[in-house]
Short mmCIF file of N, CA, C and O in Angstrom, two decimals:
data_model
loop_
_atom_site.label_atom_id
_atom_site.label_comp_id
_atom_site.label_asym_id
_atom_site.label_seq_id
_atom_site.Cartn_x
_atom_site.Cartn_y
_atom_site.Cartn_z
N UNK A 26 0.85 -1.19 0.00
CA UNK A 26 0.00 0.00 0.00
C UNK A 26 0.89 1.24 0.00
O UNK A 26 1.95 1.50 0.57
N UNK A 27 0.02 1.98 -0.91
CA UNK A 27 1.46 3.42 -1.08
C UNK A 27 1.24 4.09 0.35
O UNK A 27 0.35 3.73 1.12
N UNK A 28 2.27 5.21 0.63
CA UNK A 28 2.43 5.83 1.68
C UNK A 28 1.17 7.14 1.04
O UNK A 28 1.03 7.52 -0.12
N UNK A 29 0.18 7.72 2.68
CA UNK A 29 -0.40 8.52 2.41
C UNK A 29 0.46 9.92 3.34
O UNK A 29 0.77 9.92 4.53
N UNK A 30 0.68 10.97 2.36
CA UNK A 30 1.47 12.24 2.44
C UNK A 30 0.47 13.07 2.69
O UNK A 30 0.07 13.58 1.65
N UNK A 31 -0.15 13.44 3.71
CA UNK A 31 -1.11 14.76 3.81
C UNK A 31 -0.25 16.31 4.39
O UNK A 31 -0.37 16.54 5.59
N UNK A 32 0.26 16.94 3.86
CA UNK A 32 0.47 18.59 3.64
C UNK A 32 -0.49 19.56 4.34
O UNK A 32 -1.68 19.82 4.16
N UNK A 33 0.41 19.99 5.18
CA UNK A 33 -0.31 21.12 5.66
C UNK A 33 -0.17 22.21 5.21
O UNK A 33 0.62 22.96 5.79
N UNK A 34 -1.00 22.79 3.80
CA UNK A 34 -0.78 23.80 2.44
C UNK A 34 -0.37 25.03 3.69
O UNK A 34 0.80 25.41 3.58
N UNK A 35 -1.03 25.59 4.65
CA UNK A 35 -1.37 26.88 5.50
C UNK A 35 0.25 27.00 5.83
O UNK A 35 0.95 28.01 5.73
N UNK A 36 0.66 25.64 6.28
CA UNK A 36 1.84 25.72 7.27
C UNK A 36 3.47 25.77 6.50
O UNK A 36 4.56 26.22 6.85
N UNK A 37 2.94 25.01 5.23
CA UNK A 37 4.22 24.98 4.39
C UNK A 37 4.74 25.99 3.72
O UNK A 37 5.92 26.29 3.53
N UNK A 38 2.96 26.91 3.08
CA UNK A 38 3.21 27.95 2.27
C UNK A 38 3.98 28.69 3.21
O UNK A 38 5.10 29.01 2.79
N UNK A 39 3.65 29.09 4.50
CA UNK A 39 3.83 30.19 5.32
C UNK A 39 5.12 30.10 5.57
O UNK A 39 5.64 31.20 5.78
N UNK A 40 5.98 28.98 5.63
CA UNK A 40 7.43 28.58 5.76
C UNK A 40 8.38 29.09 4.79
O UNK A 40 9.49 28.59 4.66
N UNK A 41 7.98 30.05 4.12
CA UNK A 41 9.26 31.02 3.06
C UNK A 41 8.42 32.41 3.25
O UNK A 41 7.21 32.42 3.03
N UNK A 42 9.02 33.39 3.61
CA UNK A 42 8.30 34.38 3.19
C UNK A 42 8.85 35.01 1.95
O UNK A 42 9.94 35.55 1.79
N UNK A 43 7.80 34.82 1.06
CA UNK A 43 7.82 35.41 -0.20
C UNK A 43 6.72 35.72 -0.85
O UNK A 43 6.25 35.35 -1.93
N UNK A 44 6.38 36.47 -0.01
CA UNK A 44 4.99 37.34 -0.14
C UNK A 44 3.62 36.51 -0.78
O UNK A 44 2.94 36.91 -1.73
N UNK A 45 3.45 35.42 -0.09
CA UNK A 45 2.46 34.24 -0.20
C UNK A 45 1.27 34.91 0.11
O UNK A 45 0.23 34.50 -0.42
N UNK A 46 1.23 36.24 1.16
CA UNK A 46 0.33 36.74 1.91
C UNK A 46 -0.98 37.27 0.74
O UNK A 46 -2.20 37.27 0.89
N UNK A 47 -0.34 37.59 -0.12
CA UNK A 47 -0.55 38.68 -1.34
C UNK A 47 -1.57 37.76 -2.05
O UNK A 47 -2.67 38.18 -2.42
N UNK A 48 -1.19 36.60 -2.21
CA UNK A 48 -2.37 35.69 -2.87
C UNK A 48 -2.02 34.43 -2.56
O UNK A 48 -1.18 33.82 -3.23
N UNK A 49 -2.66 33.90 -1.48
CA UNK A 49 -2.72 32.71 -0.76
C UNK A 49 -3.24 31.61 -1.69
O UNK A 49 -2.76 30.48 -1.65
N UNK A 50 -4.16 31.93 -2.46
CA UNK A 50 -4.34 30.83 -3.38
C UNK A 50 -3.35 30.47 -4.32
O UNK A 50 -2.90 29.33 -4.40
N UNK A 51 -2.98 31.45 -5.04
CA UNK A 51 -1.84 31.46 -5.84
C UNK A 51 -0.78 30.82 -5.30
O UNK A 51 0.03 30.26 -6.04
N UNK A 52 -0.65 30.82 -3.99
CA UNK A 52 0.92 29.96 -3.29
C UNK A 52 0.55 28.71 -3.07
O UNK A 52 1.43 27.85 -3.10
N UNK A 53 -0.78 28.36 -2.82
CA UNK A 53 -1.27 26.69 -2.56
C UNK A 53 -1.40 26.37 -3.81
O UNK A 53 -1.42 25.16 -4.01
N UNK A 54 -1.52 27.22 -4.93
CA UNK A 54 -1.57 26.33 -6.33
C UNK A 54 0.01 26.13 -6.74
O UNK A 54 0.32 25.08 -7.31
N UNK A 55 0.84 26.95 -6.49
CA UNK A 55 1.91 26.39 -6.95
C UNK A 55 2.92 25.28 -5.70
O UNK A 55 3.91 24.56 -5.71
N UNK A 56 1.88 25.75 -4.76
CA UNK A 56 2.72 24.21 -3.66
C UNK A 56 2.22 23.10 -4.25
O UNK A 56 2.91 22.12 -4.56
N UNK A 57 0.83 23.22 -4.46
CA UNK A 57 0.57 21.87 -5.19
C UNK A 57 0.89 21.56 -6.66
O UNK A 57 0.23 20.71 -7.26
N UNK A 58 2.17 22.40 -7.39
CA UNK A 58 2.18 21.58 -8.26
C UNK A 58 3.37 21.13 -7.81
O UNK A 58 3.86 20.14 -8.35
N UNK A 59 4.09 21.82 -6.66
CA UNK A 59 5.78 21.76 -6.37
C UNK A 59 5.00 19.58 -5.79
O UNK A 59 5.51 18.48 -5.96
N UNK A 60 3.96 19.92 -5.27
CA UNK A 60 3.78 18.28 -4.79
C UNK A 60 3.65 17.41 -5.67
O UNK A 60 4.16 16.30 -5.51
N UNK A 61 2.93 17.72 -6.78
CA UNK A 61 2.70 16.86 -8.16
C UNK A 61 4.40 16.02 -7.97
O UNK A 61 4.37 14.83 -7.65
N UNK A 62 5.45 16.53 -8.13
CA UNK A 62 6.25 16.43 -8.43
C UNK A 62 6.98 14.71 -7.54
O UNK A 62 7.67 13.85 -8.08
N UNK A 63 6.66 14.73 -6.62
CA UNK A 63 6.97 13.96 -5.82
C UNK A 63 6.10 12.79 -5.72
O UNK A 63 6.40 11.74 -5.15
N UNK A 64 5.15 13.02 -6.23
CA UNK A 64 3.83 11.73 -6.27
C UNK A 64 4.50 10.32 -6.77
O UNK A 64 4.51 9.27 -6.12
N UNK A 65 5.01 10.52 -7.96
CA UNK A 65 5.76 9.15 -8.25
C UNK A 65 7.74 8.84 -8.02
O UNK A 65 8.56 8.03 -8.45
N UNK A 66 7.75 9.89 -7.22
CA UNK A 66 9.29 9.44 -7.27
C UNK A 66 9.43 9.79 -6.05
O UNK A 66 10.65 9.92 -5.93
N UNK A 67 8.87 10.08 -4.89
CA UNK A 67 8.25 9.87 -4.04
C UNK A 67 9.45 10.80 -3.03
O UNK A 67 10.20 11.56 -3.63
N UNK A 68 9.56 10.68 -1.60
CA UNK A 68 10.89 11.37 -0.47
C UNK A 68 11.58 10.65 0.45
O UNK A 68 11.17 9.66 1.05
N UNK A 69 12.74 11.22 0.55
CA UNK A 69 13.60 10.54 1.34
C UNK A 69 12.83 9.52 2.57
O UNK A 69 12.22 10.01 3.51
N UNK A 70 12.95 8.37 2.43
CA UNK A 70 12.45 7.03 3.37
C UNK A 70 11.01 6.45 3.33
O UNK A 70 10.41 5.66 4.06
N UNK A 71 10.54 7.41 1.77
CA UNK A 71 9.27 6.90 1.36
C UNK A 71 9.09 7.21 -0.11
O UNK A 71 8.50 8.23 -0.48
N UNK A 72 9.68 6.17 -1.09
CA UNK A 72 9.61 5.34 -1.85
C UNK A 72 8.37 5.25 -2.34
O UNK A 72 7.39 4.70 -1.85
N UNK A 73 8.57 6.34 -4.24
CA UNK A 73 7.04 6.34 -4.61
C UNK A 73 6.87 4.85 -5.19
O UNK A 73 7.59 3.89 -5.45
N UNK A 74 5.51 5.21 -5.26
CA UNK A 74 4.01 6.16 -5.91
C UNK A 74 3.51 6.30 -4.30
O UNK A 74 3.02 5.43 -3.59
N UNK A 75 3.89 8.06 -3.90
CA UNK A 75 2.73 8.43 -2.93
C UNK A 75 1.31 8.85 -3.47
O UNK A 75 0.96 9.04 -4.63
N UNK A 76 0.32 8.98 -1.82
CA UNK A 76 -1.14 9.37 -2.21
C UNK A 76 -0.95 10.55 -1.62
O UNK A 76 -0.92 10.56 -0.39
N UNK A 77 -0.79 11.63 -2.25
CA UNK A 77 -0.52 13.11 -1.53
C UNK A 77 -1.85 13.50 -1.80
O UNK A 77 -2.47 13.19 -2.81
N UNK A 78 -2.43 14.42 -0.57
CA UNK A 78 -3.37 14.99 -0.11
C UNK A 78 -2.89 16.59 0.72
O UNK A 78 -2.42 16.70 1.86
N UNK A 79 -3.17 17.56 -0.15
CA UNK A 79 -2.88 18.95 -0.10
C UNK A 79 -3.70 19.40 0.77
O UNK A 79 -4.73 19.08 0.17
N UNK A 80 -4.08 19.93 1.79
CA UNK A 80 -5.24 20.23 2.97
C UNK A 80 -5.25 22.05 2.96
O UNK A 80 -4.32 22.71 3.40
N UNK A 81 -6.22 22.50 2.50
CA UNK A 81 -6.13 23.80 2.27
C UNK A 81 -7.19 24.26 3.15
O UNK A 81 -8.00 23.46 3.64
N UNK A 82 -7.25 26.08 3.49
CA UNK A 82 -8.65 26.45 4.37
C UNK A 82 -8.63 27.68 3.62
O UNK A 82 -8.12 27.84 2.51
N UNK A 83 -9.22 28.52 4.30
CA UNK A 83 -9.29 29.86 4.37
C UNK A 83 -9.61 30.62 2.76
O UNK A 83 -10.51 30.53 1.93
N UNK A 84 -8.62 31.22 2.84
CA UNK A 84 -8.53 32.13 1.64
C UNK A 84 -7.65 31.40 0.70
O UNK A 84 -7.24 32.10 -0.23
N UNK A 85 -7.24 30.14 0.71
CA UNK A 85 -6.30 29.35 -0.36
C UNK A 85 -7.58 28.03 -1.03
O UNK A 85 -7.30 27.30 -1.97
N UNK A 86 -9.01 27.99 -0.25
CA UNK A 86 -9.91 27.66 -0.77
C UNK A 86 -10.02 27.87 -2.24
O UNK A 86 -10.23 29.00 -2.69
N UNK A 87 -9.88 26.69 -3.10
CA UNK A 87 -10.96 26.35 -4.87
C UNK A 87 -9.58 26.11 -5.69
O UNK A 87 -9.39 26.05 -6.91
N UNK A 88 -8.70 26.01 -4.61
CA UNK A 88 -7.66 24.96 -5.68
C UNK A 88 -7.64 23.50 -6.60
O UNK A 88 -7.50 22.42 -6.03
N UNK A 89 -7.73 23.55 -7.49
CA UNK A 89 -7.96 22.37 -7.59
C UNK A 89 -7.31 21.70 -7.65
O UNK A 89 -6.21 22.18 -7.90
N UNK A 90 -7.31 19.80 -7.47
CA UNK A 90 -6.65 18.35 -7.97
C UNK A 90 -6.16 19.25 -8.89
O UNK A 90 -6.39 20.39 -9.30
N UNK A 91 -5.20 18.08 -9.10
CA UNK A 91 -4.12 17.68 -10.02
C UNK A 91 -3.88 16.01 -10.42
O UNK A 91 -4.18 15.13 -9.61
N UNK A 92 -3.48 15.80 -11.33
CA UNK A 92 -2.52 14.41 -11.14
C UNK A 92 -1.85 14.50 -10.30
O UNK A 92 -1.17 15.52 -10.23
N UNK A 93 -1.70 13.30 -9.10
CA UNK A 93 -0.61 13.08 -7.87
C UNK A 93 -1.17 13.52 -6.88
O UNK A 93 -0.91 12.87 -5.87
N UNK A 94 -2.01 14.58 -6.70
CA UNK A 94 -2.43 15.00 -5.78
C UNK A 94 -3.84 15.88 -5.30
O UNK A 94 -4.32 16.96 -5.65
N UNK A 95 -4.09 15.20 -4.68
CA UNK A 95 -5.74 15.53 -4.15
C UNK A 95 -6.15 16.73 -3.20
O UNK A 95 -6.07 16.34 -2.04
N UNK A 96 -6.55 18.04 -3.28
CA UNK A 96 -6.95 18.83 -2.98
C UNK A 96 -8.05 18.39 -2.09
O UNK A 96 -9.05 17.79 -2.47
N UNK A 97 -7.77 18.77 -0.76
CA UNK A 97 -9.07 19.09 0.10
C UNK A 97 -8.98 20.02 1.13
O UNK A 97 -8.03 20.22 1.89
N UNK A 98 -10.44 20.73 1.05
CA UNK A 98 -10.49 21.76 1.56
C UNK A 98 -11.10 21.72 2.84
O UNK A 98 -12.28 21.39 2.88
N UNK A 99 -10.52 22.00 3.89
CA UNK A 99 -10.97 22.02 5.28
C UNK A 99 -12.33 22.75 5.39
O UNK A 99 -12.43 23.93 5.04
N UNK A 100 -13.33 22.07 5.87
CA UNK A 100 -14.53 22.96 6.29
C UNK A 100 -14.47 23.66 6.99
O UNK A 100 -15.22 24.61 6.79
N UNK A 101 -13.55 23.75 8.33
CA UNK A 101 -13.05 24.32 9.59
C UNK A 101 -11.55 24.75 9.77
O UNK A 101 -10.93 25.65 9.22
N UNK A 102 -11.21 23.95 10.58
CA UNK A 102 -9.78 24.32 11.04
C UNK A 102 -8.75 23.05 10.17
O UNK A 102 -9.03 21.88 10.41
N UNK A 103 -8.02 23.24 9.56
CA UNK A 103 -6.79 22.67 8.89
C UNK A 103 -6.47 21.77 9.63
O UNK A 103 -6.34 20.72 9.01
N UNK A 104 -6.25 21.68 10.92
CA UNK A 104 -5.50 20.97 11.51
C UNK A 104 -6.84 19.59 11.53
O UNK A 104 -6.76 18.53 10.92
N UNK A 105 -7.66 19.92 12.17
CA UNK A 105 -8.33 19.05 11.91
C UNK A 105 -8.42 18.50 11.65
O UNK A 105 -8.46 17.47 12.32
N UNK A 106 -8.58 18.55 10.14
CA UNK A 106 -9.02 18.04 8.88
C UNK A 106 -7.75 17.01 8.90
O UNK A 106 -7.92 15.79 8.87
N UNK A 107 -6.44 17.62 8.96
CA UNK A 107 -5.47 16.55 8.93
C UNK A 107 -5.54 14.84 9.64
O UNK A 107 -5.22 13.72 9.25
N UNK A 108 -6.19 15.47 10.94
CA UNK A 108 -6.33 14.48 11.72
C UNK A 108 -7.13 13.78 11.56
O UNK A 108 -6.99 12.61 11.90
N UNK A 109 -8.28 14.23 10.99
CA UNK A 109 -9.43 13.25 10.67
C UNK A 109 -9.19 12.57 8.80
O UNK A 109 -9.99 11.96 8.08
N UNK A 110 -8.29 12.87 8.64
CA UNK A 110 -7.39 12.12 7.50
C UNK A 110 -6.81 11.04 8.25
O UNK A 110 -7.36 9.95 8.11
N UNK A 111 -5.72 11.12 9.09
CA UNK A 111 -4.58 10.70 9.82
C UNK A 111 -5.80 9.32 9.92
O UNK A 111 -5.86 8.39 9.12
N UNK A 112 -6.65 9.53 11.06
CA UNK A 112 -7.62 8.61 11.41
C UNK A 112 -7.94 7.37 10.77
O UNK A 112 -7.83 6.17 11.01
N UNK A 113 -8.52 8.41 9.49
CA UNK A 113 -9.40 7.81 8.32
C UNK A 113 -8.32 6.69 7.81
O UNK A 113 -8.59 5.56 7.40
N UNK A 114 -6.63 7.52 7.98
CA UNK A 114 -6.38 6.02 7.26
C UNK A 114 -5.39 4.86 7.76
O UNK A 114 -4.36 4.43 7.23
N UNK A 115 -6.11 4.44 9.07
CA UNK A 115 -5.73 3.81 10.07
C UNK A 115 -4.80 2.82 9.59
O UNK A 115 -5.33 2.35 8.58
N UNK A 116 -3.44 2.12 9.82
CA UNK A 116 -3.61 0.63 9.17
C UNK A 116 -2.34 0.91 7.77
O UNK A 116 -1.76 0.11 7.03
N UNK A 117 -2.32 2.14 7.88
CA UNK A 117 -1.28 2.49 6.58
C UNK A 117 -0.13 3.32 7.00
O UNK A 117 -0.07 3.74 8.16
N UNK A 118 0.98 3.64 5.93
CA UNK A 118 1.81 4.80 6.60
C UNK A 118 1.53 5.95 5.94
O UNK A 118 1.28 6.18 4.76
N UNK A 119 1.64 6.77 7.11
CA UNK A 119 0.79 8.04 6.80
C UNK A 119 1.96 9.15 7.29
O UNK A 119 2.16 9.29 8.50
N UNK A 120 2.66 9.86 6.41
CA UNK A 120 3.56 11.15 6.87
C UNK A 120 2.69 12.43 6.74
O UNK A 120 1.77 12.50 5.92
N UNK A 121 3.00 13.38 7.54
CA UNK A 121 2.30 14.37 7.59
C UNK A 121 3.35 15.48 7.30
O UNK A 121 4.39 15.21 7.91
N UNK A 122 3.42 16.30 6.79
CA UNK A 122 4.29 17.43 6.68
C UNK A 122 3.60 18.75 7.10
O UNK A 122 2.71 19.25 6.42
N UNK A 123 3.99 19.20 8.08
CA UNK A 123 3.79 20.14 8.90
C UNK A 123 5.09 20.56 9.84
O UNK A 123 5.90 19.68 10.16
N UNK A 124 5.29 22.12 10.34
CA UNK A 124 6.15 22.41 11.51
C UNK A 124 5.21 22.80 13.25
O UNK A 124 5.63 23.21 14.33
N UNK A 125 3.54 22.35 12.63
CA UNK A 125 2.77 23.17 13.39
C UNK A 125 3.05 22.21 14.82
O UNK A 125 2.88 21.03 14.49
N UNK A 126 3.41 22.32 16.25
CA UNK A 126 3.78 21.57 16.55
C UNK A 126 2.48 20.68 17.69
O UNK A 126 2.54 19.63 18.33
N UNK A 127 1.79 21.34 17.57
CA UNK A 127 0.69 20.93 18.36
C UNK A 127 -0.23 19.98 17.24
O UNK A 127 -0.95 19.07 17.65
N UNK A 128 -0.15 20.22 16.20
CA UNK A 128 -0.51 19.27 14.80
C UNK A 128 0.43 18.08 14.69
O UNK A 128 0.11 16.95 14.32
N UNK A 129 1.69 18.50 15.09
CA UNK A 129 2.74 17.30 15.03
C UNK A 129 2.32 16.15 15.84
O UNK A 129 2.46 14.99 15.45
N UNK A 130 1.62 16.59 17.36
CA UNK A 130 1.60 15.67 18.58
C UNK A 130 0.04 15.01 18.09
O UNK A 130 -0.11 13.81 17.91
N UNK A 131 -0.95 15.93 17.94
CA UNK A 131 -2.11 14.76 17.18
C UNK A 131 -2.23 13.66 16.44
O UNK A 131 -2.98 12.69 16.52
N UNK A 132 -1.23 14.02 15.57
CA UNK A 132 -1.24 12.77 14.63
C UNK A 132 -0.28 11.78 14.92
O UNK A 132 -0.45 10.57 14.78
N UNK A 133 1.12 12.53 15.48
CA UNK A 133 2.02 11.66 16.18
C UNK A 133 1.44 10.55 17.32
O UNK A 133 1.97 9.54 17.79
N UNK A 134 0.01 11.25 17.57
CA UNK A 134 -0.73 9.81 19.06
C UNK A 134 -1.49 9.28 18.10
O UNK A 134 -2.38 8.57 18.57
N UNK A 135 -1.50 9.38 16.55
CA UNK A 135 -2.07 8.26 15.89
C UNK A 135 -1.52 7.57 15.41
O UNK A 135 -2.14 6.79 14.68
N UNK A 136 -0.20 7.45 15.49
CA UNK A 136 0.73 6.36 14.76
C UNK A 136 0.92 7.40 13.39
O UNK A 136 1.10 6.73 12.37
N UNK A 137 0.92 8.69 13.17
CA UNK A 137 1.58 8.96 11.64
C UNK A 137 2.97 9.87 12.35
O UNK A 137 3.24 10.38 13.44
N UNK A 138 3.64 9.71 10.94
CA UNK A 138 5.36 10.14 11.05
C UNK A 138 4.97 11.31 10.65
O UNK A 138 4.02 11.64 9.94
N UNK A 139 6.35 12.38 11.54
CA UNK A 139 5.81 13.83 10.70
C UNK A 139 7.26 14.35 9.95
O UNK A 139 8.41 14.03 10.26
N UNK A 140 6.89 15.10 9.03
CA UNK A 140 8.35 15.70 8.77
C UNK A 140 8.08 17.43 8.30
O UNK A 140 7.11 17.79 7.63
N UNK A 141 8.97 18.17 8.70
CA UNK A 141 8.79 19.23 8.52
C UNK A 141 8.64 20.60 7.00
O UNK A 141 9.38 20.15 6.13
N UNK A 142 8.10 21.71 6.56
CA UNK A 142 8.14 21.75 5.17
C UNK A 142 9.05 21.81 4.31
O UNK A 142 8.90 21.82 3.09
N UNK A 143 10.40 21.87 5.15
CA UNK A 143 11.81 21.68 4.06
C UNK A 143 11.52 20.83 3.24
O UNK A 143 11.49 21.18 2.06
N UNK A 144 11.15 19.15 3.68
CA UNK A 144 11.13 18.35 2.84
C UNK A 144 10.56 18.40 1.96
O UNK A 144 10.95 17.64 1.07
N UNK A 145 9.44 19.18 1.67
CA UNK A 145 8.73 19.39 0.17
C UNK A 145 8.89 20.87 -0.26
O UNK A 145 8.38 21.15 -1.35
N UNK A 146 9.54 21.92 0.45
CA UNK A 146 9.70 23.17 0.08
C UNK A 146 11.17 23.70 0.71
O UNK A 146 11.36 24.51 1.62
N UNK A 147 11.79 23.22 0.20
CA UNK A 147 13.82 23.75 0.44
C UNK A 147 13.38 25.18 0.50
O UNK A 147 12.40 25.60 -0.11
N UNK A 148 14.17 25.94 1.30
CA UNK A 148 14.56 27.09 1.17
C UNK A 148 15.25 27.66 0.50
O UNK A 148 16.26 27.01 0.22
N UNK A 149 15.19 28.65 0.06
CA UNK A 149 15.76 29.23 -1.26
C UNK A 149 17.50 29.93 -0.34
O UNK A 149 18.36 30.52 -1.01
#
């Protein structure tokens, strides 16, 4: 079973400042294509074909899918939503990429690995 990658779009975008502020959608559309990228050739200690799942809220809302990766939009709070992913996919390996650290410890008491947004967004 492939590894499921759920992204925390809010937390990763916000991890460079380069004026993401200006159009939040615009920075979750190009995080998610920077994720496309990784879907089949997958990250360090997880070996594609991942199931990446982009978790967006707010004002980065009506992004759409892509190939590789699945857009969903938090009804509420982001973090949430992660977790009730995390949940949903009991039984599998599930990395989460986030630095949020109180998001880290939720999913970390569900059995998912976390890694921080370097790994899908290097710093320039």
């Amino acid at each position: 079973m492939t590894t499921l990658l759920i992204v925390d779009g809010a937390n990763v975008v916000g991890s460079v400042p380069d004026g993401w502020w200006r159009d939040r959608r615009g920075a979750a559309e190009r995080l998610r294509d920077r994720l496309a990228d990784f879907a089949e050739r997958g990250l360090p200690g997880h070996p594609g074909p991942l199931e990446i799942v982009l978790v967006v809220e707010g004002a980065a809302r009506g992004v759409a899918s892509v190939p590789g990766v699945r857009v969903d939009e938090a009804p509420g709070s982001g973090d949430d939503r992660m977790v009730e992913l995390v949940a949903e996919a009991a039984g599998r390996t599930r990395l989460v990429v986030t630095a949020d650290r109180e998001l880290r410890r939720r999913v970390g008491e569900l059995g998912a690995e976390v890694t921080g947004p370097r790994t899908v967004r290097p710093h320039p």
